[in-house]
Structure formats: C-alpha cells, structure tokens
Amino acid sequence: TYAEGILLEADSLFSGPGRPTYAAHNLHATRRLELLAEAYRRGATLVLSSAAAIAAGSSVMRVYEIFKAGADLGWDDGLHLLPLLGLGIDPVIVTHWNNAEGGAGLDTTHCYMGRERFDRLVAMLPSAEAILGIDEHTACILEKDGTSFRLMGAGGATIINNDTNTRVPTGVAFT
C-alpha cells in the first residue's frame, strides 16, 4: 500500500512522546511494527524517544496508569523491537531515568516511579530481563555494527542485569 511504501523508503522514522502502554498496544504484532524493523534493516534511522523507547522493550512500564492515575504496579508486554531488528537482546527500556521534576519532596527518578516503587516493579519482572535506564536529554545510539551502543547528550545510562548495576557515561560505547 501507499503507507507501506512511505515507511520503507524513509531515511529516518521518529516516534516519541505519549503513553508507553498505548504505543505498545497499538503496534504489538502489527504490520506497522514489521515495517519499522524492515525500514531499519534497509538502512533507515529509527529515533525512539520517551514513550516509544519504553514501548520498544520486552516489558512496558505503566507510567501514566501508575504515576498519574494511581493504578496498581505492573508491566505490560512490550514490542520486543530489538530482536526484530536482529539484535540478540531484549531489555526493558526505561527513559527519564534521572528525572528530578518532583523536587526534594517527591522522588520522580526511574521514569517518575521513584526508587522505592521502581524496586518493587523490578521484583515483578522475570529475573532474566535486563533493564536499560536512559537519562533525560541523552541518546542511546545503536552503532552501525549492530552490536554496540553509544551514548550522547547530557546524561548517561544505567544497565541493571542480574542484580548488577553498571553506570555508563555519555560518550562511551558499550555492548
């Protein structure tokens, strides 16, 4: 169709702000998700920010439902985009890792969940799932070799894997 042609011929594709669970629900197992992956494999640049980056992971944190509406803690199934791109990893992706909008009185780190609530969320994940926390104003770029990532911007990233936290500063490549 016309829309498929546009996606497959694009040099770059962007998806970003909104509600992560909405993005995951509306793209999960769809032709549009397959086309995104195909466009990437054909050389297009995919730019995913905020909600879209969270939705791309293996599990989706219910940010709006929990933080804004007071829903119970939990996760939804993510888009598993990185395996669709041909990568052998499928982490949980958490943007806004270092958010500080809550000020001194409200911990809004870990994508508005705060440390204590986020730790309870992590306990709900299957133990094999790694977490990639990306700071605000920071890009996590998949290098052309398809096996490493590089950070650019104001912050860094935190990788949680098997109860090990690794902090990666901007400018550094990691696998």
Coordinates of C-alpha atoms in Angstrom, one line a residue:
T1 CA 0.0 0.0 0.0
Y2 CA 0.9 3.7 -0.2
A3 CA 1.7 3.9 3.5
E4 CA 4.0 0.8 3.4
G5 CA 5.9 2.4 0.6
I6 CA 6.4 5.6 2.5
L7 CA 7.7 3.7 5.6
L8 CA 10.1 1.5 3.6
E9 CA 11.5 4.4 1.6
A10 CA 12.1 6.7 4.6
D11 CA 15.6 7.7 5.5
S12 CA 14.5 8.2 9.1
L13 CA 11.5 7.5 11.3
F14 CA 10.5 9.1 14.6
S15 CA 8.2 8.0 17.4
G16 CA 8.2 9.6 20.8
P17 CA 6.1 11.2 23.5
G18 CA 2.8 9.8 24.7
R19 CA 1.7 6.9 26.8
P20 CA 4.0 3.8 26.5
T21 CA 1.2 1.3 27.0
Y22 CA -0.8 2.9 24.3
A23 CA 2.1 2.7 21.8
A24 CA 2.7 -0.9 22.7
H25 CA -0.9 -1.9 22.5
N26 CA -1.4 -0.3 19.1
L27 CA 1.8 -1.6 17.5
H28 CA 2.1 -5.0 19.0
A29 CA 2.1 -7.8 16.4
T30 CA 1.1 -5.4 13.6
R31 CA 2.3 -4.9 10.0
R32 CA 3.4 -1.4 11.1
L33 CA 5.9 -2.8 13.6
E34 CA 7.2 -5.2 10.9
L35 CA 7.6 -2.3 8.6
L36 CA 9.6 -0.3 11.1
A37 CA 12.0 -3.2 11.5
E38 CA 12.2 -3.7 7.8
A39 CA 12.9 0.0 7.2
Y40 CA 15.8 -0.2 9.8
R41 CA 17.2 -3.3 8.1
R42 CA 17.1 -1.3 4.8
G43 CA 19.2 1.5 6.3
A44 CA 16.7 3.9 7.8
T45 CA 17.5 5.6 11.1
L46 CA 14.9 4.9 13.8
V47 CA 14.6 7.6 16.5
L48 CA 12.6 6.5 19.5
S49 CA 12.2 8.8 22.5
S50 CA 10.3 8.8 25.7
A51 CA 7.2 6.6 25.5
A52 CA 8.2 5.0 22.2
A53 CA 11.5 3.9 23.6
I54 CA 9.8 2.4 26.7
A55 CA 7.3 0.5 24.5
A56 CA 10.1 -0.9 22.3
G57 CA 11.4 -3.1 25.2
S58 CA 10.4 -6.5 26.4
S59 CA 8.1 -5.2 29.1
V60 CA 6.4 -1.8 29.3
M61 CA 6.1 0.1 32.5
R62 CA 2.7 1.5 33.0
V63 CA 3.9 5.1 33.6
Y64 CA 0.7 7.0 33.2
E65 CA -1.5 4.4 34.7
I66 CA 0.6 4.2 37.9
F67 CA 2.0 7.7 38.3
K68 CA -0.9 9.8 37.0
A69 CA -4.0 7.6 37.8
G70 CA -2.8 5.6 40.8
A71 CA -3.1 2.1 39.2
D72 CA -1.5 -0.9 40.8
L73 CA 2.1 -1.6 39.9
G74 CA 2.7 -3.9 37.0
W75 CA 4.0 -4.3 33.5
D76 CA 2.5 -4.9 30.0
D77 CA 4.1 -6.9 27.2
G78 CA 6.5 -4.7 25.1
L79 CA 7.1 -4.6 21.4
H80 CA 10.3 -6.7 21.6
L81 CA 11.7 -4.4 18.9
L82 CA 15.4 -5.0 19.3
P83 CA 15.1 -8.7 18.5
L84 CA 13.0 -7.7 15.4
L85 CA 16.0 -5.5 14.4
G86 CA 18.2 -8.6 14.5
L87 CA 19.8 -8.0 17.9
G88 CA 20.2 -10.8 20.4
I89 CA 19.0 -8.7 23.3
D90 CA 15.5 -7.7 24.6
P91 CA 15.9 -5.4 27.6
V92 CA 13.3 -3.4 29.5
I93 CA 13.9 0.2 28.5
V94 CA 13.2 3.0 31.0
T95 CA 13.6 6.5 29.8
H96 CA 13.6 9.6 32.1
W97 CA 15.9 7.6 34.4
N98 CA 17.3 10.7 36.2
N99 CA 14.1 12.8 36.2
A100 CA 14.0 15.3 39.0
E101 CA 10.8 17.2 38.4
G102 CA 9.4 16.1 41.8
G103 CA 12.0 18.3 43.6
A104 CA 13.1 17.5 47.2
G105 CA 9.7 16.3 48.3
L106 CA 8.9 13.7 45.6
D107 CA 11.3 11.2 44.0
T108 CA 10.5 11.1 40.3
T109 CA 13.6 9.3 39.2
H110 CA 13.2 6.0 37.3
C111 CA 10.7 7.5 34.9
Y112 CA 8.5 9.1 37.6
M113 CA 8.3 5.9 39.7
G114 CA 10.9 6.8 42.3
R115 CA 13.5 4.4 43.6
E116 CA 11.3 2.6 46.1
R117 CA 8.4 2.0 43.8
F118 CA 10.7 1.1 40.9
D119 CA 12.4 -1.6 43.0
R120 CA 9.0 -3.1 43.7
L121 CA 8.3 -3.1 39.9
V122 CA 11.7 -4.8 39.2
A123 CA 10.8 -7.6 41.6
M124 CA 7.7 -8.3 39.3
L125 CA 9.9 -8.9 36.2
P126 CA 11.2 -12.2 35.2
S127 CA 14.8 -12.4 36.6
A128 CA 16.4 -12.8 33.2
E129 CA 15.2 -9.4 31.9
A130 CA 17.9 -6.7 31.8
I131 CA 17.0 -3.1 32.3
L132 CA 18.4 -0.2 30.3
G133 CA 17.8 3.1 32.1
I134 CA 18.4 6.2 29.9
D135 CA 18.8 9.6 31.4
E136 CA 16.9 12.6 30.2
H137 CA 18.5 14.6 27.3
T138 CA 20.5 11.6 26.4
A139 CA 20.6 9.5 23.2
C140 CA 21.4 5.8 23.2
I141 CA 22.5 5.0 19.7
L142 CA 22.8 1.6 18.2
E143 CA 26.1 1.7 16.2
K144 CA 26.1 0.6 12.6
D145 CA 28.0 -2.6 13.5
G146 CA 24.7 -3.7 15.2
T147 CA 26.5 -5.0 18.3
S148 CA 27.3 -1.9 20.4
F149 CA 25.6 1.2 21.6
R150 CA 27.0 4.7 22.2
L151 CA 25.6 7.4 24.5
M152 CA 25.5 11.1 23.6
G153 CA 24.0 14.1 25.4
A154 CA 23.7 15.4 28.9
G155 CA 23.4 12.2 30.9
G156 CA 24.3 8.6 30.8
A157 CA 22.7 5.2 31.2
T158 CA 22.3 2.6 33.8
I159 CA 22.3 -1.1 33.0
I160 CA 20.8 -3.5 35.5
N161 CA 21.5 -7.1 34.8
N162 CA 21.4 -10.0 37.3
D163 CA 21.3 -7.5 40.3
T164 CA 24.4 -5.8 38.9
N165 CA 24.1 -2.0 38.3
T166 CA 26.5 -0.6 35.7
R167 CA 26.6 3.2 35.1
V168 CA 27.7 4.2 31.6
P169 CA 28.7 7.8 31.0
T170 CA 27.9 9.8 27.8
G171 CA 30.5 9.4 25.0
V172 CA 31.1 5.7 25.9
A173 CA 30.3 2.7 23.7
F174 CA 29.0 -0.5 25.3
T175 CA 27.7 -3.9 24.2

